[in-house]
């Protein structure tokens, strides 16, 4: 197992990327906030298939946490993350040694359309922080391909749009959601769940997939009238609360590309069903194709 380079300064990062480029290597990149799980490692695997060198970064981005959110307590496990990335075959781990924001940072990017609604209704400045750091990291690493998980489906869609709108020379690839044996979407925040929380959380994907199949018409024989979107969503929301969740931020059927909310059948495919539910303040995200 070869050891990845661990680089903490921008100067060294750029020098290494230039050296690789000079010898004809291609660069795949997986940005992370650490606390790595199999989901992240599956993105590293995709990167290794798409490029000859794989770079991962670990940076807990303060700009995407609102006051009162878990920035201070966000799990930081540098050595174990480095070990995981080493085993996954990463070639370079970029761990910036200091803040990536100058004290007088004053440039912001807003992705309209796909950036409106859904997460933004609940975390109004979240995507402002995400696009900022992704833009900065893409400028620093200058990869050929960058891989983002489909679990954060709106984030992935926004990044694709920003890259297209801003002519950033990188191909964005979405990595399928990694799930545990019970179908729970892997997330660094699952570590916050107690035992009951884990049982509840594991119901979410089942309810989501059942609702998606219903919406896609696959259960039409079983459930008369299932084509009514509002009815299906209302039923699924009741199931989510019955499973033990405290509240639901949203459960929406959206157009997979524009993220426009779909309220009427028949709808244009591909469509995606997105959910965020809360258990004791822990937000759990999931989504799946719905036809
Ligand atoms: O999805 C994440 O982990 C973060 O939002 C990202 C893309 C690494 C930016 O901080």
XYZ file of C-alpha atoms and ligand atoms in Angstrom:
301
model
C 0.000 0.000 0.000
C 1.651 3.232 -1.071
C 1.457 6.263 1.216
C -0.376 9.312 -0.125
C 1.300 12.697 -0.051
C -0.120 14.818 2.741
C -0.012 18.446 1.739
C -1.082 21.407 3.820
C 0.052 24.424 1.790
C -1.359 25.776 -1.467
C 2.127 26.320 -2.892
C 3.053 22.651 -2.462
C -0.336 21.500 -3.722
C 0.009 23.499 -6.942
C 3.609 22.345 -7.464
C 2.549 18.690 -7.169
C -0.440 19.085 -9.491
C 1.784 20.835 -12.070
C 4.348 18.060 -11.819
C 1.702 15.410 -12.411
C 0.164 17.349 -15.274
C 3.627 17.739 -16.825
C 4.031 13.985 -16.897
C 0.634 13.450 -18.503
C -1.344 12.392 -15.432
C -5.050 13.212 -15.072
C -6.438 14.418 -11.763
C -9.586 13.166 -10.015
C -10.759 15.027 -6.923
C -13.026 14.267 -3.971
C -13.623 17.213 -1.613
C -14.707 16.198 1.912
C -15.206 17.627 5.364
C -13.614 14.529 6.923
C -15.353 12.058 9.284
C -15.093 9.705 6.367
C -17.325 6.674 5.819
C -17.821 4.136 3.032
C -19.782 6.723 1.048
C -16.721 8.952 0.722
C -14.541 5.965 -0.068
C -16.902 4.939 -2.881
C -16.280 8.399 -4.396
C -12.525 7.805 -4.167
C -13.065 4.539 -6.030
C -14.908 6.368 -8.827
C -12.135 8.958 -9.002
C -9.513 6.217 -9.359
C -11.476 4.755 -12.272
C -11.757 8.124 -14.009
C -8.295 9.617 -13.483
C -4.718 8.446 -13.003
C -4.181 10.424 -9.764
C -6.705 10.953 -6.996
C -6.700 13.938 -4.662
C -8.967 14.198 -1.602
C -9.265 17.220 0.636
C -10.366 17.474 4.246
C -11.668 20.874 5.273
C -14.576 21.615 7.594
C -15.903 24.677 5.842
C -17.099 27.294 8.342
C -18.974 29.196 5.626
C -21.576 26.454 5.225
C -22.567 26.324 8.903
C -25.074 28.832 10.254
C -24.633 30.199 13.789
C -25.926 27.553 16.205
C -25.224 24.646 13.813
C -22.652 21.930 14.582
C -19.447 23.551 13.213
C -17.596 23.292 16.551
C -18.748 19.755 17.317
C -18.523 18.443 13.719
C -16.499 15.199 13.996
C -12.801 15.801 13.283
C -10.864 12.551 12.952
C -7.791 13.473 10.937
C -5.589 10.447 11.540
C -8.343 7.897 11.002
C -9.430 9.789 7.849
C -5.851 9.703 6.536
C -5.705 5.937 7.215
C -8.978 5.360 5.356
C -7.868 7.442 2.372
C -4.545 5.598 2.325
C -6.291 2.213 2.227
C -8.628 3.521 -0.497
C -5.614 4.296 -2.703
C -5.701 8.089 -2.617
C -2.524 9.709 -4.030
C -2.670 13.100 -2.327
C -4.546 14.381 0.712
C -4.888 18.136 0.922
C -5.561 19.328 4.474
C -5.264 23.131 4.488
C -3.331 24.217 7.563
C -5.313 27.404 8.060
C -8.591 29.032 7.087
C -9.210 29.234 3.344
C -10.876 32.608 3.806
C -8.982 35.859 4.107
C -10.272 38.149 6.851
C -11.504 40.543 4.192
C -13.091 37.891 1.931
C -15.963 39.595 0.156
C -16.812 37.607 -3.000
C -19.949 35.460 -3.102
C -21.657 33.381 -5.774
C -25.371 32.710 -5.891
C -26.775 29.881 -7.983
C -30.385 30.812 -8.702
C -33.058 28.346 -9.797
C -31.703 24.991 -8.633
C -30.343 26.762 -5.542
C -33.794 28.038 -4.505
C -36.171 26.169 -2.199
C -35.701 22.702 -0.595
C -32.515 22.979 1.540
C -32.415 26.748 1.110
C -35.843 27.086 2.768
C -34.365 25.497 5.894
C -30.696 26.539 5.745
C -30.830 29.872 3.919
C -27.081 30.534 3.642
C -25.909 26.914 3.319
C -25.377 26.771 -0.441
C -23.716 30.167 -0.479
C -21.047 28.590 1.746
C -20.883 25.372 -0.273
C -20.468 26.973 -3.704
C -17.875 29.350 -2.309
C -15.664 26.592 -0.935
C -16.189 24.307 -3.930
C -15.207 27.130 -6.298
C -12.098 27.856 -4.199
C -11.125 24.199 -3.916
C -11.634 23.571 -7.646
C -9.409 26.581 -8.347
C -6.769 25.225 -5.988
C -6.761 21.575 -7.068
C -7.619 22.200 -10.755
C -8.819 18.627 -11.312
C -10.064 17.058 -14.557
C -12.958 15.380 -12.769
C -14.526 15.986 -9.357
C -16.869 13.561 -7.661
C -19.743 14.510 -5.355
C -22.225 12.180 -3.654
C -25.817 11.970 -4.862
C -26.997 11.942 -1.251
C -26.712 15.724 -1.295
C -28.661 15.835 -4.526
C -29.419 19.564 -4.556
C -25.768 20.306 -3.746
C -24.641 18.132 -6.669
C -27.120 19.832 -9.015
C -26.011 23.312 -7.902
C -22.334 22.461 -8.379
C -22.993 21.139 -11.886
C -24.808 24.374 -12.695
C -22.099 26.609 -11.216
C -19.389 24.763 -13.133
C -21.336 25.163 -16.380
C -22.251 28.798 -15.780
C -18.705 29.789 -14.738
C -16.858 27.761 -17.431
C -14.810 25.855 -14.864
C -12.849 23.228 -16.807
C -13.835 20.189 -14.753
C -16.238 17.312 -15.286
C -18.588 16.781 -12.336
C -19.564 13.198 -11.592
C -22.299 12.105 -9.176
C -21.562 9.058 -7.011
C -24.487 6.766 -6.063
C -25.655 6.899 -2.427
C -23.830 4.397 -0.210
C -26.177 2.652 2.256
C -25.800 0.390 5.271
C -27.262 -3.137 5.291
C -30.656 -1.633 6.266
C -30.622 0.869 3.442
C -29.787 3.888 5.626
C -27.894 6.469 3.566
C -24.405 6.817 5.058
C -23.685 10.225 6.546
C -21.090 11.597 8.951
C -23.993 12.868 11.064
C -25.363 9.316 11.573
C -22.734 9.167 14.330
C -24.999 11.488 16.369
C -27.873 8.944 16.402
C -28.675 6.977 19.554
C -29.931 3.374 19.304
C -33.603 4.345 18.894
C -32.547 7.013 16.416
C -30.761 4.443 14.305
C -33.905 2.236 14.208
C -35.993 5.236 13.193
C -33.424 6.437 10.647
C -33.392 3.038 8.978
C -37.104 3.348 8.181
C -36.615 6.503 6.139
C -35.206 4.884 3.007
C -37.909 2.211 3.033
C -40.700 4.779 3.177
C -38.949 6.890 0.549
C -38.481 4.020 -1.906
C -42.045 2.815 -1.425
C -43.362 6.310 -2.091
C -41.106 6.639 -5.155
C -42.365 3.332 -6.578
C -45.913 4.432 -5.928
C -45.319 7.741 -7.704
C -43.618 6.020 -10.596
C -46.745 3.895 -10.931
C -45.075 0.600 -10.162
C -47.499 -0.103 -7.333
C -50.521 1.040 -9.272
C -52.056 -2.427 -9.063
C -51.603 -2.551 -5.314
C -52.712 0.928 -4.375
C -55.649 2.322 -6.232
C -55.345 6.038 -6.902
C -51.643 6.094 -6.108
C -50.995 8.460 -8.998
C -52.152 11.373 -6.851
C -48.859 12.995 -5.852
C -50.213 14.964 -2.937
C -51.912 11.893 -1.484
C -48.777 9.753 -1.836
C -46.584 12.396 -0.215
C -49.060 12.928 2.627
C -49.182 9.179 3.283
C -45.372 8.922 3.264
C -45.058 11.902 5.623
C -47.452 10.223 8.079
C -45.332 7.044 7.858
C -42.144 9.040 8.556
C -43.642 10.582 11.698
C -45.043 7.177 12.749
C -41.503 5.746 12.379
C -40.346 8.108 15.156
C -39.110 11.242 13.392
C -39.969 14.536 15.119
C -40.538 16.563 11.976
C -40.061 16.703 8.229
C -38.304 19.640 6.582
C -39.523 18.526 3.167
C -40.578 15.568 1.069
C -40.890 16.620 -2.555
C -41.034 15.075 -5.989
C -38.839 17.155 -8.285
C -37.613 17.204 -11.860
C -34.174 15.515 -11.676
C -32.406 18.299 -13.589
C -34.226 21.564 -12.848
C -35.354 20.512 -9.336
C -38.715 22.124 -10.137
C -41.346 20.701 -7.786
C -43.777 18.357 -9.523
C -47.348 18.466 -8.315
C -49.279 16.879 -11.143
C -49.395 13.594 -12.988
C -48.453 12.586 -15.579
C -45.004 14.079 -14.943
C -41.912 14.265 -17.121
C -39.188 11.808 -16.167
C -36.539 11.536 -14.825
C -37.901 12.676 -11.491
C -36.409 12.448 -8.022
C -37.961 12.177 -4.605
C -36.068 14.180 -1.966
C -36.566 14.039 1.782
C -35.149 15.624 4.911
C -36.508 14.507 8.275
C -35.356 15.383 11.779
C -34.790 13.110 14.741
C -33.893 14.910 17.988
C -32.521 17.796 15.967
C -30.434 15.571 13.657
C -31.272 16.225 10.017
C -31.269 13.130 7.836
C -31.239 13.534 4.055
C -32.119 10.932 1.488
C -33.369 10.761 -2.082
C -34.036 8.318 -4.876
C -35.151 8.166 -8.469
C -38.926 8.204 -8.906
C -39.362 7.112 -12.476
O -20.668 17.495 0.859
C -19.746 17.919 1.593
O -19.117 17.179 2.348
C -19.419 19.404 1.573
O -20.556 20.176 1.377
C -18.310 19.765 0.554
C -18.773 19.506 -0.874
C -17.059 18.963 0.848
C -17.982 21.260 0.679
O -17.523 21.575 1.953
